[in-house]
Short mmCIF file of C-alpha atoms (C1' of nucleotides) in Angstrom, two decimals:
data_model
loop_
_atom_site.label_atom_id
_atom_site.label_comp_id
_atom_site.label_asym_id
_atom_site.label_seq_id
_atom_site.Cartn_x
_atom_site.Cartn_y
_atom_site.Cartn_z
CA UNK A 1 24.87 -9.93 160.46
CA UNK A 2 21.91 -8.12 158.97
CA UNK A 3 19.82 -11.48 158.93
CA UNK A 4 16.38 -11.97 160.23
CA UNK A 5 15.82 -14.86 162.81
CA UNK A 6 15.22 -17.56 160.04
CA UNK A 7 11.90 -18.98 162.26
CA UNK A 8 11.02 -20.38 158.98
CA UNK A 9 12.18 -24.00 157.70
CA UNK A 10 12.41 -22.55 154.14
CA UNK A 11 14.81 -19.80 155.31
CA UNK A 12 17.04 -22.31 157.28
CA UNK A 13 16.95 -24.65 154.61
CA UNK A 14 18.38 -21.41 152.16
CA UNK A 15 21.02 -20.39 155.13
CA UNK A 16 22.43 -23.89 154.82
CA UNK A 17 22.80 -24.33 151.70
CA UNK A 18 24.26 -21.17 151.04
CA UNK A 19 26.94 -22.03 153.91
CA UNK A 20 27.22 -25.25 152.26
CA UNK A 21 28.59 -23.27 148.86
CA UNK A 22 30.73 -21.68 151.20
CA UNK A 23 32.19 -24.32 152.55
CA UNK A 24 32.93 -26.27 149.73
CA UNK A 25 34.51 -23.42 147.93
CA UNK A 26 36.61 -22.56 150.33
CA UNK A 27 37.72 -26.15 150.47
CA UNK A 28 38.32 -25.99 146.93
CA UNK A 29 40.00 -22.77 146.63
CA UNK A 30 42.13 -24.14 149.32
CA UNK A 31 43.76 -27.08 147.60
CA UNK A 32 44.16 -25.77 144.55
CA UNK A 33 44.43 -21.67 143.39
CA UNK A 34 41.25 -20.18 142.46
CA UNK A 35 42.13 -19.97 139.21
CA UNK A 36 41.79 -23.56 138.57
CA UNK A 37 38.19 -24.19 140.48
CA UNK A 38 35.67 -23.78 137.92
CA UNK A 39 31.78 -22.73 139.02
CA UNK A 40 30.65 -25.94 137.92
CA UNK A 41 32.94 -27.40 140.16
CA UNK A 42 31.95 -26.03 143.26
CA UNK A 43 27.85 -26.14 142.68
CA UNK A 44 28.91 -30.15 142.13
CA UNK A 45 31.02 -30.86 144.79
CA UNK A 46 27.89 -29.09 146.88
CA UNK A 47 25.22 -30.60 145.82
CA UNK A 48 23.72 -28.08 143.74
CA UNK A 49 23.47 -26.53 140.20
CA UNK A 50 25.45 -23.92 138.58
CA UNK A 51 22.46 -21.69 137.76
CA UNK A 52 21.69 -22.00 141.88
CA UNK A 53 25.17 -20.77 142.69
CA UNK A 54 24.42 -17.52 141.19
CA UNK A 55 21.39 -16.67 143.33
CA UNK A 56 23.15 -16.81 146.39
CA UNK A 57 26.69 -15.29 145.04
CA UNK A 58 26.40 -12.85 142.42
CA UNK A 59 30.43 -13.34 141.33
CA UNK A 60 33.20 -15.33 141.54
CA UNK A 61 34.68 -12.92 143.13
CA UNK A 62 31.49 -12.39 145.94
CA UNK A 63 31.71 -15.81 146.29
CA UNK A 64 35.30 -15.44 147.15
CA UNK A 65 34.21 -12.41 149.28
CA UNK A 66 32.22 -14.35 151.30
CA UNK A 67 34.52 -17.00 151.71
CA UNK A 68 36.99 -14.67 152.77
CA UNK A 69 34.33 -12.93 155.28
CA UNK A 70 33.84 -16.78 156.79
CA UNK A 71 37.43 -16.99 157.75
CA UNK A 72 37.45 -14.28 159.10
CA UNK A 73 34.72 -14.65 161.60
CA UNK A 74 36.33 -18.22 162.42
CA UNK A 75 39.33 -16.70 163.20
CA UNK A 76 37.95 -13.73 165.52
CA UNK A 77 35.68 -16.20 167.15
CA UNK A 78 38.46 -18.34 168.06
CA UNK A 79 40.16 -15.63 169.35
CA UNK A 80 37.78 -14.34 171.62
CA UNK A 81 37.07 -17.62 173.39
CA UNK A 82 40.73 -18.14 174.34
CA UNK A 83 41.01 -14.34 174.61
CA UNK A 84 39.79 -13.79 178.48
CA UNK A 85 41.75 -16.63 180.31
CA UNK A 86 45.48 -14.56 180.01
CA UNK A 87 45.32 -10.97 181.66
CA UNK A 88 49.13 -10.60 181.37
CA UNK A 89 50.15 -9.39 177.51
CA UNK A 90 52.59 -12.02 177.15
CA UNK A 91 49.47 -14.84 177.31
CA UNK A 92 47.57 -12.53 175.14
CA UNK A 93 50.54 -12.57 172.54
CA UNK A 94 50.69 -16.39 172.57
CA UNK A 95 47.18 -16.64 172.48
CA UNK A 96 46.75 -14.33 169.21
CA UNK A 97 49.76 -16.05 167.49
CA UNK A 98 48.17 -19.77 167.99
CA UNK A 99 45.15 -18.61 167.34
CA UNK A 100 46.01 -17.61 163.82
CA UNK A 101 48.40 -20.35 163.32
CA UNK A 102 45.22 -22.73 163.70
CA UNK A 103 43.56 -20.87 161.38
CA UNK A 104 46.67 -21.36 158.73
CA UNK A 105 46.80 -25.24 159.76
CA UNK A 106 43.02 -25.61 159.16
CA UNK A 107 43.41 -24.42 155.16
CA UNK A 108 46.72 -22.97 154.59
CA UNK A 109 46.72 -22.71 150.78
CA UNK A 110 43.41 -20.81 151.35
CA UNK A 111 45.42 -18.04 153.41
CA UNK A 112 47.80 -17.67 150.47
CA UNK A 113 44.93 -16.67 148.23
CA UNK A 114 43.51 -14.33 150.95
CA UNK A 115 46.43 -12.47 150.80
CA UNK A 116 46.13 -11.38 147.16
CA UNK A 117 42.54 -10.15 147.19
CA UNK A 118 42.79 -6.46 147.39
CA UNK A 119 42.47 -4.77 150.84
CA UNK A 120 43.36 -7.54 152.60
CA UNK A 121 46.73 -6.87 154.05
CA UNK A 122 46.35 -3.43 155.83
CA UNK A 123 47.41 -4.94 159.20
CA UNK A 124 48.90 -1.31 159.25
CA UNK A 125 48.94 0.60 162.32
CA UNK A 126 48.17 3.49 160.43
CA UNK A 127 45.49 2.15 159.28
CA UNK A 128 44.01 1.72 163.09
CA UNK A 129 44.71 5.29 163.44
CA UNK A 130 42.84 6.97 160.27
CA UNK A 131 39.68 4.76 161.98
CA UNK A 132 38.95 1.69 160.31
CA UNK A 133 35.60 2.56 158.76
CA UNK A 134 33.27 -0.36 159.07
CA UNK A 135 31.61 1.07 156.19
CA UNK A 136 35.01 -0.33 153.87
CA UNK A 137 34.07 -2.69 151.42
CA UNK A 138 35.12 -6.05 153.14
CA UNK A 139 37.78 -7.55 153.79
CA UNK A 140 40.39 -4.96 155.18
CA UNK A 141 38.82 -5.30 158.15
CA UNK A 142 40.03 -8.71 159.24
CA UNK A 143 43.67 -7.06 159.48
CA UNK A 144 41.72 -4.06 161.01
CA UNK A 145 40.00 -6.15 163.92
CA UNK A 146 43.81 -7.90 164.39
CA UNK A 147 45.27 -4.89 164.79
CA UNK A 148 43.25 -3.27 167.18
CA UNK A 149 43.78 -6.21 169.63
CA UNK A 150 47.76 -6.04 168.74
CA UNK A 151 47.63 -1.59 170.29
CA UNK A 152 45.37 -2.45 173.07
CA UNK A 153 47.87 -5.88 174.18
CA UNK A 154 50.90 -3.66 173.31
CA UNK A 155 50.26 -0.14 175.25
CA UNK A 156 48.61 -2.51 178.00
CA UNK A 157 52.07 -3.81 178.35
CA UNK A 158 53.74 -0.74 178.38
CA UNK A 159 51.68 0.63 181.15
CA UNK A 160 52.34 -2.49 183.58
CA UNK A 161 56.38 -1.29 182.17
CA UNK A 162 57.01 -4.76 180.42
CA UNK A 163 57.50 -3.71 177.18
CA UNK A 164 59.92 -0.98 176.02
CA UNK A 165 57.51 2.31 175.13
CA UNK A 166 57.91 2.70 171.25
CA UNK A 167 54.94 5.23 169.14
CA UNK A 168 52.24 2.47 169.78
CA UNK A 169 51.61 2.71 165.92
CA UNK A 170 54.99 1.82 165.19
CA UNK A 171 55.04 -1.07 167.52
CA UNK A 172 51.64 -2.58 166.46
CA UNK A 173 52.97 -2.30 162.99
CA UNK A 174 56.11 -4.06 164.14
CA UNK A 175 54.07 -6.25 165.15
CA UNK A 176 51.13 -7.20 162.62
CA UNK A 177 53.93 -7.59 160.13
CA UNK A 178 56.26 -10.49 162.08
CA UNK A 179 52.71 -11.94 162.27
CA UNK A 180 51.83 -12.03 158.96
CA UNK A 181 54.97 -12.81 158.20
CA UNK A 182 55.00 -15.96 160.28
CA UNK A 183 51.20 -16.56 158.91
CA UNK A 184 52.86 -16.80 155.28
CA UNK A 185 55.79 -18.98 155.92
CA UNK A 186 53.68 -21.08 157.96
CA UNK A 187 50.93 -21.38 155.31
CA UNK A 188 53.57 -22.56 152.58
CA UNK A 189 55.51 -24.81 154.55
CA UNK A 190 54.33 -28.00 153.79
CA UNK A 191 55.30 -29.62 156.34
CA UNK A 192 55.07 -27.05 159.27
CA UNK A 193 56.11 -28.24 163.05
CA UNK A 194 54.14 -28.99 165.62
CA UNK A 195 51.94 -25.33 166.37
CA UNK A 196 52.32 -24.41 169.62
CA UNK A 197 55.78 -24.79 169.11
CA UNK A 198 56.65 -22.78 166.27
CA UNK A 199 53.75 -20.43 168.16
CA UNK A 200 56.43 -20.08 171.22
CA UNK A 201 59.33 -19.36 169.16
CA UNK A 202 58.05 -16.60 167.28
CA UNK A 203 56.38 -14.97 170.26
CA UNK A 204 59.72 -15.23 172.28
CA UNK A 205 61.46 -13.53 169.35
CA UNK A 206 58.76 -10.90 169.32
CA UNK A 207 59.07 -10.04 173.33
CA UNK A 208 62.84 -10.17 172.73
CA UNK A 209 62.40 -7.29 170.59
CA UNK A 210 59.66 -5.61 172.80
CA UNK A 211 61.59 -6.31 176.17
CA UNK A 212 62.01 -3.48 178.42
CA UNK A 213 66.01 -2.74 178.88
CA UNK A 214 68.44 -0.24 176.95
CA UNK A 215 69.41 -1.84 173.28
CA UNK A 216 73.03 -2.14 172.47
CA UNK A 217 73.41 1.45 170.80
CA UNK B 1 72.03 -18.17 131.84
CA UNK B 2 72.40 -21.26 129.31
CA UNK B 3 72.37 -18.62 126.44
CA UNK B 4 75.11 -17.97 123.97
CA UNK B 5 76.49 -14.98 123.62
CA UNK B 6 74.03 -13.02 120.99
CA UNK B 7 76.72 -12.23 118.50
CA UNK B 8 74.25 -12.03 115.64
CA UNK B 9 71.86 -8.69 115.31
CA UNK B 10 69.22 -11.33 114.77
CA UNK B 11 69.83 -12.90 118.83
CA UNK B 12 69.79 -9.48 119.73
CA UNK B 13 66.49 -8.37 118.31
CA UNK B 14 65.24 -11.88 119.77
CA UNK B 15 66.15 -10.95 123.48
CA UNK B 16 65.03 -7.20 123.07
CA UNK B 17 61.53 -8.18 122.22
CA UNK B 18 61.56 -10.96 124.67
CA UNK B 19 62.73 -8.63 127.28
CA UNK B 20 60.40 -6.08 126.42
CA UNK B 21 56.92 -8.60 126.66
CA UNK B 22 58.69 -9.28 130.45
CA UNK B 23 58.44 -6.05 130.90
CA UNK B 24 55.51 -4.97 130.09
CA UNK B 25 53.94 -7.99 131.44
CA UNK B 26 55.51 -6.90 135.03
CA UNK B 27 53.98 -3.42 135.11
CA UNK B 28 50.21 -4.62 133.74
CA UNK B 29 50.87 -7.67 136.08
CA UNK B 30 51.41 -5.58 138.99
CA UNK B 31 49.19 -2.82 138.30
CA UNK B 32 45.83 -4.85 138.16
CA UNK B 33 45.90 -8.51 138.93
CA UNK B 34 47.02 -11.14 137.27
CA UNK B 35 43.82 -12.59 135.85
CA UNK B 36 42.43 -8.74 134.66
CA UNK B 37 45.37 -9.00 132.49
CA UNK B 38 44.84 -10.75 128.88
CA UNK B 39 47.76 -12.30 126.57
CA UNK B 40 46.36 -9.58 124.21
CA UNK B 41 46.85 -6.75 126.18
CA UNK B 42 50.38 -7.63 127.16
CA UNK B 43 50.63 -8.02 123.26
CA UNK B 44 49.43 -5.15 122.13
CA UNK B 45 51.34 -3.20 124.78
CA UNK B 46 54.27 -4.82 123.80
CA UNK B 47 54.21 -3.97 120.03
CA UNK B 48 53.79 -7.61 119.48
CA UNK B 49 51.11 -9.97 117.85
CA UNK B 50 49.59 -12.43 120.29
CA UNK B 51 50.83 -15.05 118.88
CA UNK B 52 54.69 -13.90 118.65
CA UNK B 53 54.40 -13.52 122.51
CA UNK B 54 53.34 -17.46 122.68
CA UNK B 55 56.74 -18.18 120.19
CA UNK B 56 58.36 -16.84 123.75
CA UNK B 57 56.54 -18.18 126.38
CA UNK B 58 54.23 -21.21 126.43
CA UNK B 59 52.09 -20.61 128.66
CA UNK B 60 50.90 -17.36 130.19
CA UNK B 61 51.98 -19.05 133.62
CA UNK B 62 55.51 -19.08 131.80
CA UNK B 63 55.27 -15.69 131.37
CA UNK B 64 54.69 -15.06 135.10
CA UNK B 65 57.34 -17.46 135.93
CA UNK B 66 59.73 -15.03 133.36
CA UNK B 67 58.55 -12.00 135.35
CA UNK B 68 59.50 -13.39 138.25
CA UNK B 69 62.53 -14.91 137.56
CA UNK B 70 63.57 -11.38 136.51
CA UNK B 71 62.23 -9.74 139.45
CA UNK B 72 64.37 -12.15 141.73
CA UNK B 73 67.84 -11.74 139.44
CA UNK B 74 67.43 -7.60 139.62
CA UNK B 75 67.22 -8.18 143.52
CA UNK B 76 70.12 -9.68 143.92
CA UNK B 77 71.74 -7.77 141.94
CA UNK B 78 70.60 -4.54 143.46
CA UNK B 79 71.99 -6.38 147.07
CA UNK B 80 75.04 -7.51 145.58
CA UNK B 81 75.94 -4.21 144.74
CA UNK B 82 75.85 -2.96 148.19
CA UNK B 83 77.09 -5.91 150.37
CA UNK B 84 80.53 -5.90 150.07
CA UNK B 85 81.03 -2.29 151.95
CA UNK B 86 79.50 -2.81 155.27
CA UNK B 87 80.76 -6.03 156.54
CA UNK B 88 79.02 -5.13 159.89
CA UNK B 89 76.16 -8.07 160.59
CA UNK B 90 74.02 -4.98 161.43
CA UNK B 91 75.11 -2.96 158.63
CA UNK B 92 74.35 -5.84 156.29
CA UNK B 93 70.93 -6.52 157.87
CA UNK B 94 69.95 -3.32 157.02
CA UNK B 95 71.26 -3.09 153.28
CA UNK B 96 69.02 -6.16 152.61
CA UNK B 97 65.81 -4.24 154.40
CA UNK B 98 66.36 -1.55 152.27
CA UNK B 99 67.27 -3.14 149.25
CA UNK B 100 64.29 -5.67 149.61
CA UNK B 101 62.03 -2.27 150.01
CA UNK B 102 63.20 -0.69 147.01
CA UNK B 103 62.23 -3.76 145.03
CA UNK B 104 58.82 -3.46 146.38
CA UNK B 105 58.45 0.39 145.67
CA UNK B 106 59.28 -0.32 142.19
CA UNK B 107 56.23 -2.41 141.42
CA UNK B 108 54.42 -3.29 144.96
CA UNK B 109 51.40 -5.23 143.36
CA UNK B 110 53.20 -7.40 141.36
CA UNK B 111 55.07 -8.47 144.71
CA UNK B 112 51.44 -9.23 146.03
CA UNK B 113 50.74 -11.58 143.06
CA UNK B 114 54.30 -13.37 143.39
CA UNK B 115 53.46 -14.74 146.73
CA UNK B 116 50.37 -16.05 145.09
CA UNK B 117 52.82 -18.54 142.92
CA UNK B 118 53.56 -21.48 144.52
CA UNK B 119 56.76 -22.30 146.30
CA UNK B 120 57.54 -18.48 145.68
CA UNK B 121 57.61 -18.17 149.71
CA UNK B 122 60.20 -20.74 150.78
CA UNK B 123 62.37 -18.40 153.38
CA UNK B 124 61.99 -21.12 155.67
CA UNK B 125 64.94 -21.79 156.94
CA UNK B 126 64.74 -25.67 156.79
CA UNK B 127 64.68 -25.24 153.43
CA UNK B 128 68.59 -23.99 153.61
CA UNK B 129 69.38 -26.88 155.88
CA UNK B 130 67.98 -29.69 153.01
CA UNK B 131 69.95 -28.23 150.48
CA UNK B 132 68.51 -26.34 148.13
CA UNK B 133 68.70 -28.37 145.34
CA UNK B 134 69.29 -25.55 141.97
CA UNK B 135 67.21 -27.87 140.09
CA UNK B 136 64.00 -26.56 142.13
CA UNK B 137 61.81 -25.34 139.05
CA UNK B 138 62.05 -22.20 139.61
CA UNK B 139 60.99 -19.94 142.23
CA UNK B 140 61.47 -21.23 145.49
CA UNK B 141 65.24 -19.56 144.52
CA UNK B 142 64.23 -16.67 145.68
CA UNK B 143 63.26 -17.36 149.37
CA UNK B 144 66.80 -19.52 149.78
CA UNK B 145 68.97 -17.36 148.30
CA UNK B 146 68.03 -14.51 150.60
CA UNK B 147 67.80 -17.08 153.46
CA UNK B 148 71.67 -17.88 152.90
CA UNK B 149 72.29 -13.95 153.30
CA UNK B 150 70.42 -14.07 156.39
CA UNK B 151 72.02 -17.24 157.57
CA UNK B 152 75.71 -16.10 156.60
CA UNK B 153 74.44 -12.98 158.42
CA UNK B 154 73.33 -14.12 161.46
CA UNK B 155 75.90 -16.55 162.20
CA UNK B 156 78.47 -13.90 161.72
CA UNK B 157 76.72 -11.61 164.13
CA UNK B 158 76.98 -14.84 166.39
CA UNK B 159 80.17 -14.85 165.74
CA UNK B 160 81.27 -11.92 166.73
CA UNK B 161 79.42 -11.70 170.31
CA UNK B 162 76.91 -9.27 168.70
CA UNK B 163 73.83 -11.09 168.57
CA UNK B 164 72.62 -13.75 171.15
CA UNK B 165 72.57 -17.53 170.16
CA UNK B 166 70.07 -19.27 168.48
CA UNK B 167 69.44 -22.61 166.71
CA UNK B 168 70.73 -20.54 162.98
CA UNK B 169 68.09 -22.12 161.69
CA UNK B 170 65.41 -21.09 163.51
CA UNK B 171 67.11 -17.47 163.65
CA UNK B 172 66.98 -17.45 159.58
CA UNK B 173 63.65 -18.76 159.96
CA UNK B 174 62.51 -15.45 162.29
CA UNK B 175 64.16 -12.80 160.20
CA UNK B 176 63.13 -14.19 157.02
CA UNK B 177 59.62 -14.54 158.42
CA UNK B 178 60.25 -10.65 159.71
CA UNK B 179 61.53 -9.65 156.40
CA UNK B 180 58.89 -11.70 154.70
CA UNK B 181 55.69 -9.31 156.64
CA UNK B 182 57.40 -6.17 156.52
CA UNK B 183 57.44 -6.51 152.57
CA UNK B 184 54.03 -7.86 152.37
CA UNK B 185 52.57 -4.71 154.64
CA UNK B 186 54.54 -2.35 152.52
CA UNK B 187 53.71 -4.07 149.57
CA UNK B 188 49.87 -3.66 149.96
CA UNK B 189 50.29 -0.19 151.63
CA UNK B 190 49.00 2.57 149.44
CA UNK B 191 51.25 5.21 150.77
CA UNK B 192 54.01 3.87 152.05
CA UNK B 193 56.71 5.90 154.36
CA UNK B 194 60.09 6.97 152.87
CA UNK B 195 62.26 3.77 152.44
CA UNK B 196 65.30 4.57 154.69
CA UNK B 197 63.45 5.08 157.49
CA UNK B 198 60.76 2.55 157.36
CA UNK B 199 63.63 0.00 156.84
CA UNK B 200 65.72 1.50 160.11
CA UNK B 201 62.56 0.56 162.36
CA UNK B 202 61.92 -2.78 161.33
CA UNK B 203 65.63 -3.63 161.37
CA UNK B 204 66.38 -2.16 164.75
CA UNK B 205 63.23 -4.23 166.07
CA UNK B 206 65.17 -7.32 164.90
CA UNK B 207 68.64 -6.53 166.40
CA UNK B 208 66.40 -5.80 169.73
CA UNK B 209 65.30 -8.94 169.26
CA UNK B 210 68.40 -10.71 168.18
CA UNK B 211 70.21 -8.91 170.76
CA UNK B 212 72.92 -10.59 172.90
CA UNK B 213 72.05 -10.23 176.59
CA UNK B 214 69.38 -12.32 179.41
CA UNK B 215 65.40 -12.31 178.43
CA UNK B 216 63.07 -11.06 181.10
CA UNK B 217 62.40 -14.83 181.83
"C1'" DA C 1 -5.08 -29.88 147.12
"C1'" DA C 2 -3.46 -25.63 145.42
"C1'" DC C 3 -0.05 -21.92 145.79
"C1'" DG C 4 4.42 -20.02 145.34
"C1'" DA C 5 9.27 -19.80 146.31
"C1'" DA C 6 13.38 -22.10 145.33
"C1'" DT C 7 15.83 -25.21 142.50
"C1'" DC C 8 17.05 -27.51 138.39
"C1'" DG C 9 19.15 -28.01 133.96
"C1'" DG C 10 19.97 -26.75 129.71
"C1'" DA C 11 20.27 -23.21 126.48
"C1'" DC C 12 22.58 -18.85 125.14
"C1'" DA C 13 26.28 -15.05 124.04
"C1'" DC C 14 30.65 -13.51 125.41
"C1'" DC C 15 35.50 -13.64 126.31
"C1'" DG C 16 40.16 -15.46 126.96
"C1'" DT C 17 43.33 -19.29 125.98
"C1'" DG C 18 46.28 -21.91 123.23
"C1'" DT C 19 47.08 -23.74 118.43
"C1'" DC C 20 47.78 -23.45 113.71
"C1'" DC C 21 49.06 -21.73 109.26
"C1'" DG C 22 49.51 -18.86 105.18
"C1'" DA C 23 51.18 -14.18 104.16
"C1'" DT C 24 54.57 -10.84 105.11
"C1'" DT C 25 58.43 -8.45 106.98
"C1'" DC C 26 63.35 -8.06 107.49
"C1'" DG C 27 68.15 -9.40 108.48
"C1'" DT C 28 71.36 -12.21 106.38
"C1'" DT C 29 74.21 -14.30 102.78
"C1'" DG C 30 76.07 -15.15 98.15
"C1'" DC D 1 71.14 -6.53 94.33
"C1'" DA D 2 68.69 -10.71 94.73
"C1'" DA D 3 67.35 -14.75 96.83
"C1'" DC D 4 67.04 -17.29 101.15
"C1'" DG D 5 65.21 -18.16 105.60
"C1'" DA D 6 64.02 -16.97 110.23
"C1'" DA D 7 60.87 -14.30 112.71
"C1'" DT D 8 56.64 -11.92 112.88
"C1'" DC D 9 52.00 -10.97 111.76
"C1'" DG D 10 47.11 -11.56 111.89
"C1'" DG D 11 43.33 -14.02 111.53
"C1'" DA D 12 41.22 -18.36 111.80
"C1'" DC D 13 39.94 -22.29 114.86
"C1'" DA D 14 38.33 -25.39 118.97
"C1'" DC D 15 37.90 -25.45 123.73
"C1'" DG D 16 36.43 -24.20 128.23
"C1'" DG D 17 34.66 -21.07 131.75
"C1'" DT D 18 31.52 -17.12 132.93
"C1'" DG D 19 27.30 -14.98 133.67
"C1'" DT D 20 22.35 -14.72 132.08
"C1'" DC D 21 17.95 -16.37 131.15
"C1'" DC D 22 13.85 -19.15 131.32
"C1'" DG D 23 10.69 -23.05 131.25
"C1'" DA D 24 10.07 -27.25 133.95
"C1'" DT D 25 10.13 -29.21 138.38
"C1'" DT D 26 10.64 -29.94 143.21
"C1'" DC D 27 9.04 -29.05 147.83
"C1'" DG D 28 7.64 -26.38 151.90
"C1'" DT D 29 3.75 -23.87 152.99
"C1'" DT D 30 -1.28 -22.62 153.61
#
DNA sequence: AACGAATCGGACACCGTGTCCGATTCGTTG
DNA sequence: CAACGAATCGGACACGGTGTCCGATTCGTT
């Protein structure tokens, strides 16, 4: 957050109603694709003109940045306030998988167009490995950030001898992808069931597979 | 297929160059995004006028509906080929990882932009259950059809006292969702592992957890 | 009250879409 | 071979969105 401490009523008045463009486009970009939101749009629904839009977001596409760059935030902060509560890996599993399904709930067909900007998948354990530079341009850090706190919950488990011990890269890939997996059904179900439910059920499934014990050949 | 069978040289011709602007639109669809691409590129490409290509295809949201429709048949088709010899459920579970992969590591961006189209992710397996009507426009085919595989699957394994028991829906609704990641990671991976063995990990994390024997609580 | 930063709003050129139609190619048919 | 007709070409058109620019105006600041 390179920002200055906005001690100035001009500078708060700019920070909101750039998070106001933010908002609304996200909102927008939500219901429908992003295709189909003009600029015009978006400066309207916020209160603001076109020309006004383009001093605070140089693109589309920054605009889109940015939105993507909000959720992503929201999603981590959500995290980390439900994060301390549940030592044991299992709790930390549940916690990470409702903490993204609320995320999904909140603006599901936004998550849909997340997934096709460029970069943004890389929930890749190899990609944890090779050092996520911060310096990368965006948005492959919020499956960066994800799957660091996948490896830590995962070897953590191995050492108190819960989970089977697999090549922690392996496992956290194993992992990252049944989430985003579950993230994208969820997001185009329209009508998906009740969270912490469908949460449960695909953690279960995931400890199933990561369950100490010999597998059947 | 309501097409008639192209005795004359003219039909043939017709479907050649039809075939051909699918084509081409696939590989410029999937190398850059969708909306870098212009009708006139995929035109020119093509050996085609502009204007022959909208004779074809209405809309260029037709188009992408074409590529994808094709996309989904030459699955299928590459899984049908290599069901019937493994009747094992685990055998067959890991045909459709690997056939699945190969689709992707023939054009792994366009895969990206076919989640993008609506309904295109419909592997939930409540979908199965409420009949999937064939008159769904279009894409949602893709998720059921390779939900029935898993179901058939599944309840086979069941079956035979090889995998534990689940509601079969929400068992088709974890693989798919497994399958479902695993593609999208691989899909947006920039160097991906060699198929086999990238498919052998994620399906033996799904027979752990589809496993028959007691959870650790 | 005067200054200046931010906003407005309307103009502009540019590009892609989808439509249309006359000219032309090319397989077909007598 | 010649004439027909379907398919293609290619260039025109209107439309709408993007991104840029700039003078006029608002509004917080000093």
């Amino acid at each position: 957050m390179p920002r200055k401490t906005p001690d100035q009523l001009r500078d708060v008045l700019r920070d909101f109603r750039r998070d106001q463009v933010i908002d609304v486009a996200r909102r927008l970009f939500g219901e429908r694709g992003s295709a189909d939101i003009s600029m015009e749009e978006i400066a309207t629904e916020a209160g603001v003109a076109r020309s006004t839009v383009y001093v605070y977001f140089a693109n589309r596409d920054e605009l889109l940045r940015a939105c993507l760059e909000r959720m992503h935030t929201q999603l981590l902060d959500g995290l980390a306030a439900a994060w301390e509560e549940g030592a044991e890996p299992e709790d930390r599993l549940r916690t990470l998988f409702e903490g993204v399904f609320a995320l999904i709930d909140d603006s599901p067909a936004f998550f849909r167009l997340a997934v096709t900007a460029e970069d943004a998948v890389a929930v890749t354990a190899d990609a944890v490995q090779r050092g996520a530079s911060p310096s990368t341009p965006g948005l492959a850090l919020i499956g960066l950030n994800i799957a660091r706190l996948i490896q830590d919950l995962y070897v953590e488990g191995v050492a108190a001898g819960r989970f089977r011990s697999l090549d922690p890269a392996t496992a956290t890939a194993l992992i990252g992808q049944m989430l985003f997996g579950a993230m994208s059904i969820r997001a185009g179900d329209p009508a998906p069931g009740p969270r912490n439910e469908a949460a449960a059920v695909v953690c279960d499934f995931v400890l199933h597979g990561l369950a100490a014990g010999q597998s059947p050949h």
